[in-house]
Short mmCIF file of C-alpha atoms and ligand atoms in Angstrom, two decimals:
data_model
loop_
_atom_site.label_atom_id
_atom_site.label_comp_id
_atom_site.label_asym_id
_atom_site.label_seq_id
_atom_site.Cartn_x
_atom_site.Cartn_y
_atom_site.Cartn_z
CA UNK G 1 110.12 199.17 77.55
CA UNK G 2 108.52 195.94 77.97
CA UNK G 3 109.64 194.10 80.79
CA UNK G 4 111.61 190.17 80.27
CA UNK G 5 110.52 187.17 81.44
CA UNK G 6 113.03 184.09 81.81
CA UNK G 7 111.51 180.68 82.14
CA UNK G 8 113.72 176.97 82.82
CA UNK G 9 112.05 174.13 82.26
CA UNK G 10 112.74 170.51 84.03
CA UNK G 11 110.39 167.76 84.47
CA UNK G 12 107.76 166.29 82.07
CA UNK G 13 106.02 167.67 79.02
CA UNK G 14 103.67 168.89 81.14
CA UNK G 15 106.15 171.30 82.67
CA UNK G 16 106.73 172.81 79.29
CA UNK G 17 103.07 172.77 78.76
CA UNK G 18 102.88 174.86 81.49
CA UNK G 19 105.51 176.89 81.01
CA UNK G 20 104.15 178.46 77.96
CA UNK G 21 100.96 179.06 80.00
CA UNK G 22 103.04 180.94 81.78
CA UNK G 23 104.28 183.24 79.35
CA UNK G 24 100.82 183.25 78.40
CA UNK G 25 99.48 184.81 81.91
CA UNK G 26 103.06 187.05 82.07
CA UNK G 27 102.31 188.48 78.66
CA UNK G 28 99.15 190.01 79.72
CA UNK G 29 100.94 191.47 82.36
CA UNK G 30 102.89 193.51 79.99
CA UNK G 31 106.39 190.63 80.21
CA UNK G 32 108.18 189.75 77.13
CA UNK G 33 109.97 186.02 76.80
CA UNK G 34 113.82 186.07 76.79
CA UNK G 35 116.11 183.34 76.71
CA UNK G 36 118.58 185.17 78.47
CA UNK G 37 118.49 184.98 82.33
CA UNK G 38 120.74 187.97 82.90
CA UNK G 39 118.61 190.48 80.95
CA UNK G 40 115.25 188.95 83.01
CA UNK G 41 113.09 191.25 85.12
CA UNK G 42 111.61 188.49 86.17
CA UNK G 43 113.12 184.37 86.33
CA UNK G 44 110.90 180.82 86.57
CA UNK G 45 112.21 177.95 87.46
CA UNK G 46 109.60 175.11 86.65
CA UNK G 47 110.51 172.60 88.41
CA UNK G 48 110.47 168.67 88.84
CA UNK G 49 110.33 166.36 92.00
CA UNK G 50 110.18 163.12 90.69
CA UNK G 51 113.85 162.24 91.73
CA UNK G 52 116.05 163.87 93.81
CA UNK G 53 118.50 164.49 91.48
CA UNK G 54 115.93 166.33 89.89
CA UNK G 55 115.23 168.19 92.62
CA UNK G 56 118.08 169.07 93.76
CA UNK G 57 118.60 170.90 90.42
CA UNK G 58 116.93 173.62 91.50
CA UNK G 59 118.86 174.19 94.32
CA UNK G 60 121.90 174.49 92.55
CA UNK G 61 120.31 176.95 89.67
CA UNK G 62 119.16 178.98 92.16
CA UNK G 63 122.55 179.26 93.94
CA UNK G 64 123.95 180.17 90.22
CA UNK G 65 121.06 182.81 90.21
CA UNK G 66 121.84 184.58 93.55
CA UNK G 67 125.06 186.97 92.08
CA UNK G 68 121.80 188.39 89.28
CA UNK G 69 119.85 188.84 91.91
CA UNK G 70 122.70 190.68 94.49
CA UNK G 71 123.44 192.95 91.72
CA UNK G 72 119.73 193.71 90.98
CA UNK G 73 117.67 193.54 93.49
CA UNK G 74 114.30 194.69 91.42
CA UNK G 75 114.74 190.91 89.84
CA UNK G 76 112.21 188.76 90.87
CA UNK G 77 113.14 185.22 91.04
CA UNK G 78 110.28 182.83 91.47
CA UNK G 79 109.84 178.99 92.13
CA UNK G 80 107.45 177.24 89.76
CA UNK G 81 105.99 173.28 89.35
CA UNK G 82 106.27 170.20 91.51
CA UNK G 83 108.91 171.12 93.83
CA UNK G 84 107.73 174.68 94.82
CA UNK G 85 104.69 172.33 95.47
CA UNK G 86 106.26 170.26 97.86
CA UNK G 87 108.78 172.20 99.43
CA UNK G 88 107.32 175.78 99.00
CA UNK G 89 108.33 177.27 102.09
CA UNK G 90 111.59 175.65 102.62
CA UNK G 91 112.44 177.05 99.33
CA UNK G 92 112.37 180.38 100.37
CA UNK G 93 114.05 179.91 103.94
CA UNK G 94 117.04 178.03 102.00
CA UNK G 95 117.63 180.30 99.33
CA UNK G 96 116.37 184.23 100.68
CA UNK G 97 117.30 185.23 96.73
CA UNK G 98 113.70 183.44 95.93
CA UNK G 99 110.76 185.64 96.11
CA UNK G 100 107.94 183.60 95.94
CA UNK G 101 106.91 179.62 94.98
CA UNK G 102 103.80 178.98 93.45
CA UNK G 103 102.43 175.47 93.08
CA UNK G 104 101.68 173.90 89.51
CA UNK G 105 97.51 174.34 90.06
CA UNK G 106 97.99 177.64 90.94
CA UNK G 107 99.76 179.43 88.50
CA UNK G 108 96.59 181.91 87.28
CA UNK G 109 97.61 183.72 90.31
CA UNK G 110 100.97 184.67 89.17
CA UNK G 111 100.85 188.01 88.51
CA UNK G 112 99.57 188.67 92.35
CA UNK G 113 102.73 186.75 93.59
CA UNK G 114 105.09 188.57 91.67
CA UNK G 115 103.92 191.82 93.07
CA UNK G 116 103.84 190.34 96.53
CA UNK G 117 105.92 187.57 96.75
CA UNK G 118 105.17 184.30 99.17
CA UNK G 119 103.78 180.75 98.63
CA UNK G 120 100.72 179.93 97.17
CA UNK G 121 100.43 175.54 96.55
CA UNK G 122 96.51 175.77 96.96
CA UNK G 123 94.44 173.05 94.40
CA UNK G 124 91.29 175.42 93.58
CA UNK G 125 88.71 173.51 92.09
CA UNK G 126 88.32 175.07 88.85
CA UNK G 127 90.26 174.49 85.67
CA UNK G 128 93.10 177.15 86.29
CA UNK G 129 93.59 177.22 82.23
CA UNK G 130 90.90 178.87 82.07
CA UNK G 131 91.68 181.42 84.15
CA UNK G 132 95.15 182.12 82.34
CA UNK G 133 95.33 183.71 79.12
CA UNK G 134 96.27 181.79 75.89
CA UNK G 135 99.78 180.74 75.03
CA UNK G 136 101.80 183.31 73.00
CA UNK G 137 101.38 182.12 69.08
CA UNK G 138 103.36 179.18 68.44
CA UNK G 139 106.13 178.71 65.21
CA UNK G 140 106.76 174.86 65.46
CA UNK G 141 104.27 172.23 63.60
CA UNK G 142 104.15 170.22 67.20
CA UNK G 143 102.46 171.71 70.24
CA UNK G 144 101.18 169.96 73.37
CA UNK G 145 98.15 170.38 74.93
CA UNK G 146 97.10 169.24 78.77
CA UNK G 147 94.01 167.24 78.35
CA UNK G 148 94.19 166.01 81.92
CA UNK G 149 96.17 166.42 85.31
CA UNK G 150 96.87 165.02 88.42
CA UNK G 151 96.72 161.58 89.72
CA UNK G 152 95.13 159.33 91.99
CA UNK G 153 96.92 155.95 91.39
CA UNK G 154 99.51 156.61 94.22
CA UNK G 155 102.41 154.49 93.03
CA UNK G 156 104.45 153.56 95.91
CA UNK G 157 107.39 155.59 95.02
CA UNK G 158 105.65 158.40 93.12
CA UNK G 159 105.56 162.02 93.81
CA UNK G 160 103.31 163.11 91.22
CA UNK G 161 99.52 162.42 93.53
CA UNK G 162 101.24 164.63 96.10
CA UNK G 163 102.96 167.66 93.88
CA UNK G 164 99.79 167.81 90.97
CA UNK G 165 96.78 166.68 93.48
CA UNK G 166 93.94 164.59 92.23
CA UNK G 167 93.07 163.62 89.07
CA UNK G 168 90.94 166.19 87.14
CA UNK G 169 90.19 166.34 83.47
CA UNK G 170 89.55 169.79 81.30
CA UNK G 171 86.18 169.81 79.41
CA UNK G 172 85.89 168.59 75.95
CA UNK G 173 84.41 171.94 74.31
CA UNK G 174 87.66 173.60 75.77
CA UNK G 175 90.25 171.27 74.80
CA UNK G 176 88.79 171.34 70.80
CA UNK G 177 88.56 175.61 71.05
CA UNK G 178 92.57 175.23 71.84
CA UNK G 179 93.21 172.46 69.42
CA UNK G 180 91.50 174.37 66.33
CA UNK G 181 93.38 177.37 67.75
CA UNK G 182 96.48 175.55 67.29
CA UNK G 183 95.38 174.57 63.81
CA UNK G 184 95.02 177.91 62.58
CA UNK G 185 98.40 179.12 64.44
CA UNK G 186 100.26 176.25 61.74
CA UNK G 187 100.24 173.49 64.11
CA UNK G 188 100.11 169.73 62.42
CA UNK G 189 100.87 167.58 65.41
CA UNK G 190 99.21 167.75 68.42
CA UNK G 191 100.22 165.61 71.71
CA UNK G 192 97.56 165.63 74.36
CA UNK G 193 99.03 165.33 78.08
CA UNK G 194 98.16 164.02 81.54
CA UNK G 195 99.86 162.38 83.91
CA UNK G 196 97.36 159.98 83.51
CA UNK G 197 95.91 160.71 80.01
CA UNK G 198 94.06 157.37 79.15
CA UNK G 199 91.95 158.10 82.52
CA UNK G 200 90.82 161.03 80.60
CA UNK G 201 86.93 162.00 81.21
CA UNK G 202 85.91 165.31 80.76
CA UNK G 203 82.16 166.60 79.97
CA UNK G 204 81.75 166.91 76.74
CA UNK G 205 80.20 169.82 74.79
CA UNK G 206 76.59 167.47 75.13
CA UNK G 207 77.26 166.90 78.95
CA UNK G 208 77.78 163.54 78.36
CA UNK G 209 81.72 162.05 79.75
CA UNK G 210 84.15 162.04 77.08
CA UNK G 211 86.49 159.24 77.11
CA UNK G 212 90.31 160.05 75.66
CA UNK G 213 89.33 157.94 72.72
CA UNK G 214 85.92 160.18 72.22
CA UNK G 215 88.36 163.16 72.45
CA UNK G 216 91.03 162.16 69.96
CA UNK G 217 88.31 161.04 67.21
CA UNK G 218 86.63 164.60 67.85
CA UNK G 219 90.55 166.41 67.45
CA UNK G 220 91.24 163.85 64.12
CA UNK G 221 88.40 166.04 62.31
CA UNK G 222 89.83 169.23 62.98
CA UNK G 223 91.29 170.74 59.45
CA UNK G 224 95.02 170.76 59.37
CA UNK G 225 95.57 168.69 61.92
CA UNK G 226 97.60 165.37 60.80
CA UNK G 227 99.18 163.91 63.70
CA UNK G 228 98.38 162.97 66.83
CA UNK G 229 99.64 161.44 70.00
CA UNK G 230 99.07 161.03 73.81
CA UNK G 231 101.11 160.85 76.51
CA UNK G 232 101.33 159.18 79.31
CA UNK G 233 99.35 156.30 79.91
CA UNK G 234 98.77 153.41 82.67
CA UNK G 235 98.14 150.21 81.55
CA UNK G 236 95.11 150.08 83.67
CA UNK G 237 93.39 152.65 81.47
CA UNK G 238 93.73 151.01 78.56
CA UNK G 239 90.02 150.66 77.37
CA UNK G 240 88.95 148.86 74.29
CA UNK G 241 87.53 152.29 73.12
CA UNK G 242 91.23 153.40 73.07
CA UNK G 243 92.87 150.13 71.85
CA UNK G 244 90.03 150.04 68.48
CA UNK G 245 91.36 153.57 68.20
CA UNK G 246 94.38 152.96 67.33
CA UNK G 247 93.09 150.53 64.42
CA UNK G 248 90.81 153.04 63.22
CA UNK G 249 92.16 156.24 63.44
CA UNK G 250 94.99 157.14 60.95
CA UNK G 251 95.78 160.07 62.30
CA UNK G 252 96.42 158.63 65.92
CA UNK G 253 100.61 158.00 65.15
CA UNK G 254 101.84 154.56 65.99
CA UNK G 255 103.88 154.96 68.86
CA UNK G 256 102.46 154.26 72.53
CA UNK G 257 104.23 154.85 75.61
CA UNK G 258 102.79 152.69 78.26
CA UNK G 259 105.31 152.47 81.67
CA UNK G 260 105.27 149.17 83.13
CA UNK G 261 108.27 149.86 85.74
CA UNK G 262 109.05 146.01 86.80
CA UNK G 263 108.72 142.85 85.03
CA UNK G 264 108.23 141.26 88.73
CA UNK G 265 104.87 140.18 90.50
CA UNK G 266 105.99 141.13 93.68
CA UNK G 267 107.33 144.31 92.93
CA UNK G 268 104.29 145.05 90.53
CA UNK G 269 102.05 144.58 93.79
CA UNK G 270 104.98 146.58 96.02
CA UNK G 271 104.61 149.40 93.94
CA UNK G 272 101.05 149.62 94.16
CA UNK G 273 100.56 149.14 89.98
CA UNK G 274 98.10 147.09 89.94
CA UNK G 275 98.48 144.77 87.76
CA UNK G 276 100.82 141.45 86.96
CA UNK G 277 103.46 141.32 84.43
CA UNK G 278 101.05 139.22 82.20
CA UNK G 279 98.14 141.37 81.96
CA UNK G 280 100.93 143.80 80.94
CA UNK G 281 102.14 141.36 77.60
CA UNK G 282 98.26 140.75 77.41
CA UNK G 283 97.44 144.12 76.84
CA UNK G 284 100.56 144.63 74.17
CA UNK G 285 99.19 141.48 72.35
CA UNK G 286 95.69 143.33 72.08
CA UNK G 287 97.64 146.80 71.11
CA UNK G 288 99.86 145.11 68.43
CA UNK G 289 96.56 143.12 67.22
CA UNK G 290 94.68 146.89 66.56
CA UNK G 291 97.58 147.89 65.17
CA UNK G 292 100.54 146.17 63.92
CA UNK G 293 103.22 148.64 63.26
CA UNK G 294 102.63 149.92 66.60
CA UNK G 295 106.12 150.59 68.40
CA UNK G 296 105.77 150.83 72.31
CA UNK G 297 108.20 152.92 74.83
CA UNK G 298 108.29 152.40 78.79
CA UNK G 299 109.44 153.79 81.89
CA UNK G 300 111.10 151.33 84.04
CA UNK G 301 112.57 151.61 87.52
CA UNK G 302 115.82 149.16 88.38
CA UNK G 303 116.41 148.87 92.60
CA UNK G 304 112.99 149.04 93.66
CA UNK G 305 113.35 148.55 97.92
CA UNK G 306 113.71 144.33 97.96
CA UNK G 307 113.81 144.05 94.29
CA UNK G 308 115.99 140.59 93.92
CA UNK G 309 118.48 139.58 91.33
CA UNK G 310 115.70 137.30 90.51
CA UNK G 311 113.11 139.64 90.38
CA UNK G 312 114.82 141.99 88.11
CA UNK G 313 115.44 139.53 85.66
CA UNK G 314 111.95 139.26 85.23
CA UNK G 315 112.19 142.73 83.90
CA UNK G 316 114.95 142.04 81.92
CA UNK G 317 112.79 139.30 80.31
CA UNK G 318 109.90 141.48 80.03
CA UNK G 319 111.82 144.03 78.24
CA UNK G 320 112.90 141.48 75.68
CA UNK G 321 109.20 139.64 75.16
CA UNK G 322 108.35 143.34 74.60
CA UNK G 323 110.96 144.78 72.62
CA UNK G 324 110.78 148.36 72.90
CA UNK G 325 111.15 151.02 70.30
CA UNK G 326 112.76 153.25 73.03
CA UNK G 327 111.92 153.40 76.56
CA UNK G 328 113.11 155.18 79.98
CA UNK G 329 114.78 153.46 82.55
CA UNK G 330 115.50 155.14 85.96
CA UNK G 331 117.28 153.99 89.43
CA UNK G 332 114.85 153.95 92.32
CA UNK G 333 115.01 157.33 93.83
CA UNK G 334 113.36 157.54 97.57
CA UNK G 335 111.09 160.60 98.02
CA UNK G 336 109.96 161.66 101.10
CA UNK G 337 105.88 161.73 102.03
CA UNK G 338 105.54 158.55 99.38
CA UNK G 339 104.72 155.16 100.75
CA UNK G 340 107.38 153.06 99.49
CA UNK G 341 110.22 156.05 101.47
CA UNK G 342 111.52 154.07 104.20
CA UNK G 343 110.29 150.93 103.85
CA UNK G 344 111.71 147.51 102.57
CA UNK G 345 115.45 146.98 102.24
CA UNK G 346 116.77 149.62 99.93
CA UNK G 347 119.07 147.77 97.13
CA UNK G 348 122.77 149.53 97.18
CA UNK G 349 123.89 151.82 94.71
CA UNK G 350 126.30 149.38 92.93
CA UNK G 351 123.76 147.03 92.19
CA UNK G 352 120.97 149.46 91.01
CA UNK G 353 123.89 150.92 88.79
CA UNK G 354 124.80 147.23 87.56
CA UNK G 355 120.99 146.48 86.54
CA UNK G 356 120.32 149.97 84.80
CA UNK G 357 123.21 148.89 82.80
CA UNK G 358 121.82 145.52 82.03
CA UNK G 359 118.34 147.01 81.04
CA UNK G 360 119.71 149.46 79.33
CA UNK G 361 121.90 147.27 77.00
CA UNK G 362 118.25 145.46 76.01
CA UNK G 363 116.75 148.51 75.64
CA UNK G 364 119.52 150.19 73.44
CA UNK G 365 119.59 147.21 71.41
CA UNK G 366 116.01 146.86 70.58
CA UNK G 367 116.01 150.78 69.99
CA UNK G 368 118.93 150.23 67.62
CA UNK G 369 117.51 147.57 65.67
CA UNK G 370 114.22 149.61 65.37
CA UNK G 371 115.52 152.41 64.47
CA UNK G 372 118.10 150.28 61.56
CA UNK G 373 114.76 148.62 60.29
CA UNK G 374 114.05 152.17 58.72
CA UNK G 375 117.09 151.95 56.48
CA UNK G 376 115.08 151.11 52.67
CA UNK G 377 111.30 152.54 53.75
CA UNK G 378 109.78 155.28 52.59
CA UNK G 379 108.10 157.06 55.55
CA UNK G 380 106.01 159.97 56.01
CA UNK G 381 108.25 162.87 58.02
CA UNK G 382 106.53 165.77 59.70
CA UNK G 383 108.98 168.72 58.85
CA UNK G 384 109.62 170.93 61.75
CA UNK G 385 112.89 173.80 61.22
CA UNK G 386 116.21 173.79 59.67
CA UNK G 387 119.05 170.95 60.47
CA UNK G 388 122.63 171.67 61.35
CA UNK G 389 124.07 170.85 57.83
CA UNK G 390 123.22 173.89 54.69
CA UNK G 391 119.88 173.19 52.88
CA UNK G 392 119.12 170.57 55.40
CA UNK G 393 115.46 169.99 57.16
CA UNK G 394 115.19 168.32 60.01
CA UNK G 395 111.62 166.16 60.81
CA UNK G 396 109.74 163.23 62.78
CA UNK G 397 108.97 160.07 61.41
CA UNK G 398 105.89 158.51 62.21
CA UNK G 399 107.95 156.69 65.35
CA UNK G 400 109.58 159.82 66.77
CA UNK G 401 112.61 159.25 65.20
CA UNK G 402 114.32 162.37 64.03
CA UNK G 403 115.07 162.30 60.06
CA UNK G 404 117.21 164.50 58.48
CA UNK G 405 117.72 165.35 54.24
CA UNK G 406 117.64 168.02 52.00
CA UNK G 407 115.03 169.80 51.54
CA UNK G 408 113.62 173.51 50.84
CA UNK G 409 112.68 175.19 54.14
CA UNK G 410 108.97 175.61 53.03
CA UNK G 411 107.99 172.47 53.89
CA UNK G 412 108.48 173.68 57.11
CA UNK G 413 105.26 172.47 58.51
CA UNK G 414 104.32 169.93 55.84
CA UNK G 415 104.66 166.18 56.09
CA UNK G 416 107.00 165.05 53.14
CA UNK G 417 107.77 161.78 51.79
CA UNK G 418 111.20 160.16 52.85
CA UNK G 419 113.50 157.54 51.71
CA UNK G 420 115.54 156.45 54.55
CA UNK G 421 119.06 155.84 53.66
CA UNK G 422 121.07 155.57 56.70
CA UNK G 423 120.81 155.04 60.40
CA UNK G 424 122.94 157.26 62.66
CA UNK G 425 123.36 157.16 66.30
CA UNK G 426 120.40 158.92 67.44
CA UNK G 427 118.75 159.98 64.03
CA UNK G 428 117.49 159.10 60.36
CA UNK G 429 119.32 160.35 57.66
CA UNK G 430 117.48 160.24 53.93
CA UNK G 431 116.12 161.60 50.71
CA UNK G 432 113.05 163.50 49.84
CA UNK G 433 110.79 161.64 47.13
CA UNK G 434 109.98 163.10 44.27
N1 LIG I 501 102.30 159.31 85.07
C1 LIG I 501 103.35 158.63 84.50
C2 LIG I 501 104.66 158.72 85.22
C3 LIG I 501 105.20 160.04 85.55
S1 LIG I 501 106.77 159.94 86.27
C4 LIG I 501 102.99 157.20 84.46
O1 LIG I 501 102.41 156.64 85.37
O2 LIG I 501 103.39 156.60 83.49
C5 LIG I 501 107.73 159.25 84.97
C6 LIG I 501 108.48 158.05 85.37
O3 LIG I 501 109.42 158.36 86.37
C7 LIG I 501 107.68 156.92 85.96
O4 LIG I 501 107.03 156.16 85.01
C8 LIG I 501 108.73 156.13 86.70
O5 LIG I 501 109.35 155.20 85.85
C9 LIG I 501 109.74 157.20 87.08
N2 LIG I 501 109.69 157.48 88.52
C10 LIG I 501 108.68 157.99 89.22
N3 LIG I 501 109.00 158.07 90.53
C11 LIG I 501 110.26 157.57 90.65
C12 LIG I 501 111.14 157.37 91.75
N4 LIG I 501 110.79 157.66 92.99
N5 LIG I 501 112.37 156.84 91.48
C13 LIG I 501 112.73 156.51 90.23
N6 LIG I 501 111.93 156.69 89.17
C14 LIG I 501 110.71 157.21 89.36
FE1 LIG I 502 103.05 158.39 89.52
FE2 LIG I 502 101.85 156.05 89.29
FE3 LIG I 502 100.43 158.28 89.01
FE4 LIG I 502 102.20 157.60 87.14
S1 LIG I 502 100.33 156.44 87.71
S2 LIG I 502 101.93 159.62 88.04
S3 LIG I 502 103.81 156.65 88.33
S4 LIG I 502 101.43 157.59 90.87
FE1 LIG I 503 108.30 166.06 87.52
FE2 LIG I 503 106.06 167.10 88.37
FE3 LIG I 503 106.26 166.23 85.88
S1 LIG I 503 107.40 165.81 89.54
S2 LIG I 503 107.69 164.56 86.08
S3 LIG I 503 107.37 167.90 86.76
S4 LIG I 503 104.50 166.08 87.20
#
């Protein structure tokens, strides 16, 4: 009998990029998925280290994981992504029901650390996707595909140059191979990945450097695929390659998620970003003038050490001169090894509480009036599976808005026409066109 493999997910899309590389590698090694933990011969946890609360996620599973493993010791449990990366060992001297950790550029060496347990957070310098078998076929219409990894901006309070390593980008010829592979497997949408994707430059099949823009024009002429999107993106990297792209390219979907974090010049500069609040509603200005309909997301972080009441109401105005589509906002979270850790006064928990609810009030309401502005349009809706309701289909509109109706289920997979009739509280509800 084929053996199980359980994976958990947390953290980015990257994480779940991963993760199905995963299965990919495990599946070769004779392991078949299951979403089951208590039938698993072998567990993953993939994890994320972004905030502690993240972090300390795993801790907990694992604790919930220990009785599986007491009561079958053959289970392996491992420790997967960007906290096995930074806290590999410790890991396994906290929990003993762990049997190995294995950093996120390191995971072609799986199968070895399943047999033989331990640590391995090495950054080799080849492409480790190359060295991992493909992906088990996919069902959905939507797949993502890592274009690029790793970072070298090294936000002040950011993790991610620490748990992924440097910034390194996967050749062009490879990256097509796995997005016409996708194409053939069904796939219609494809969302390239990086931590930094706009810093994309990988050698392209002529030797050449491929910019992200190169890339996605190359991807556009691939048959059957009719969607596509990036994510995520630093202003910085925002070339005029890239912006023109989004004029010219109708498949490129328009949606952009481009973190700004602060709406302050002195916490821009604290946090090591790089640029001022202006060249931020700059850039948008050029965005919006490639393409018009363009909605834009964010991340933004509230309680930055020092941030003033002052200073966040910058943000606050930011976020309205913006007006976001939808967009992430997150308490400052201290992580040890990062520069900002320590330093500065740190802002108390009531306050950061009291201006994520402020920013989050201007965020919901921009994101609800968005969202209401559907109500009477007609918009393209990439079907993906069944809805809740009998006969219904559930799909994405153009703006990643979920859009429900009635439908037959083959157009699974097809992008249908929609009138929009309603606006619920987190999705579209409408009619198919004739
Ligand atoms: N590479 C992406 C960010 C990845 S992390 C980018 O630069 O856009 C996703 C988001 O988590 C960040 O944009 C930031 O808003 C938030 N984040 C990162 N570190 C954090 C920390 N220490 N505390 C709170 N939020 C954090
Ligand atoms: Fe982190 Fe900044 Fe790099 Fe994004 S750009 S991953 S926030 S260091
Ligand atoms: Fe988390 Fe690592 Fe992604 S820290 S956000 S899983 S890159």
């Amino acid at each position: 009998m084929a053996k199980k493999l359980f994976v958990k997910t947390y953290g980015c899309q990257m994480n779940v990029y991963d993760s199905e590389r995963m299965h990919g590698v495990m599946a070769a090694e004779g392991y078949e998925p299951t979403d089951r933990a208590e039938e698993a011969d072998l567990i993953l946890l993939n994890t994320c280290h972004i905030r502690e609360k993240a972090a300390e996620k795993v801790y907990s599973e694992l604790g919930r994981l220990k009785p599986l493993k007491e009561a079958r010791p053959d289970l392996k449990i491992g420790v997967a992504g960007c906290v096995a990366q930074a806290e590999g060992e410790e890991i396994l001297r906290r929990q003993p029901a762990v049997d190995f950790a294995v950093g996120p550029q390191a995971y072609h060496r799986l199968p070895a650390l399943v047999a033989n347990g331990g640590v391995d957070t090495e950054f080799p310098l080849e492409d480790k996707f190359l060295r991992m078998p493909a992906a088990p076929r996919r069902r959905a219409p939507t797949a993502f595909l890592t274009v690029q990894e790793g970072c070298d901006k090294f936000c002040a309070f950011c993790v991610v140059p620490y748990t992924r390593g440097a910034e390194v980008s996967r050749p062009a010829a490879r990256l097509l191979g796995e997005a016409r592979a996708l194409a053939e497997q069904g796939v219609r949408e494809i969302t390239l990945l990086g931590q930094n994707v706009n810093a994309y430059h990988g050698e392209g099949p002529d030797g050449g450097d491929w910019t992200l823009a190169r890339l996605l024009r190359e991807i556009a002429g691939i048959e059957g695929i009719e969607r596509l999107r990036y994510t995520t993106s630093h202003p910085n990297d925002m070339s005029d390659d890239l912006i023109a792209a989004h004029g010219e390219l109708e498949k490129l979907m328009p949606y952009l998620h481009l973190p700004v974090q602060s709406g302050s010049d002195r916490v821009l500069k604290a946090m090591n970003r790089r640029h001022r609040a202006d060249d931020y509603l700059a850039l948008i200005e050029r965005i919006r003038a490639a393409r018009p309909d363009i909605a834009l997301s964010g991340d933004f972080i509230v309680g930055f050490p020092g941030e003033t009441e002052a200073e966040f109401a910058q943000t606050l105005a930011l976020a309205e001169a913006v007006g976001y589509g939808s967009a992430f906002t997150f308490k400052y979270s201290s992580r040890p090894g990062t520069p900002a850790a320590g330093v500065g006064e740190q802002v108390p928990e009531p306050v950061k509480d009291e201006r994520l609810a402020r920013l989050n009030a201007v965020i919901s309401r921009d994101q609800k009036a968005f969202q209401t502005s559907m109500v009477g349009r007609r918009l393209p809706v990439l079907v993906e599976k069944a809805g809740r309701l009998d006969g219904q289909m559930v799909g994405k509109s153009p703006w990643l808005h979920a859009v429900h109706f009635l439908a037959p289920a083959e157009t699974a997979g097809q992008v249908v026409m929609v009138d929009v009739v309603e606006s619920g509280p987190n999705s579209l509800s409408g009619r198919l066109a004739a």
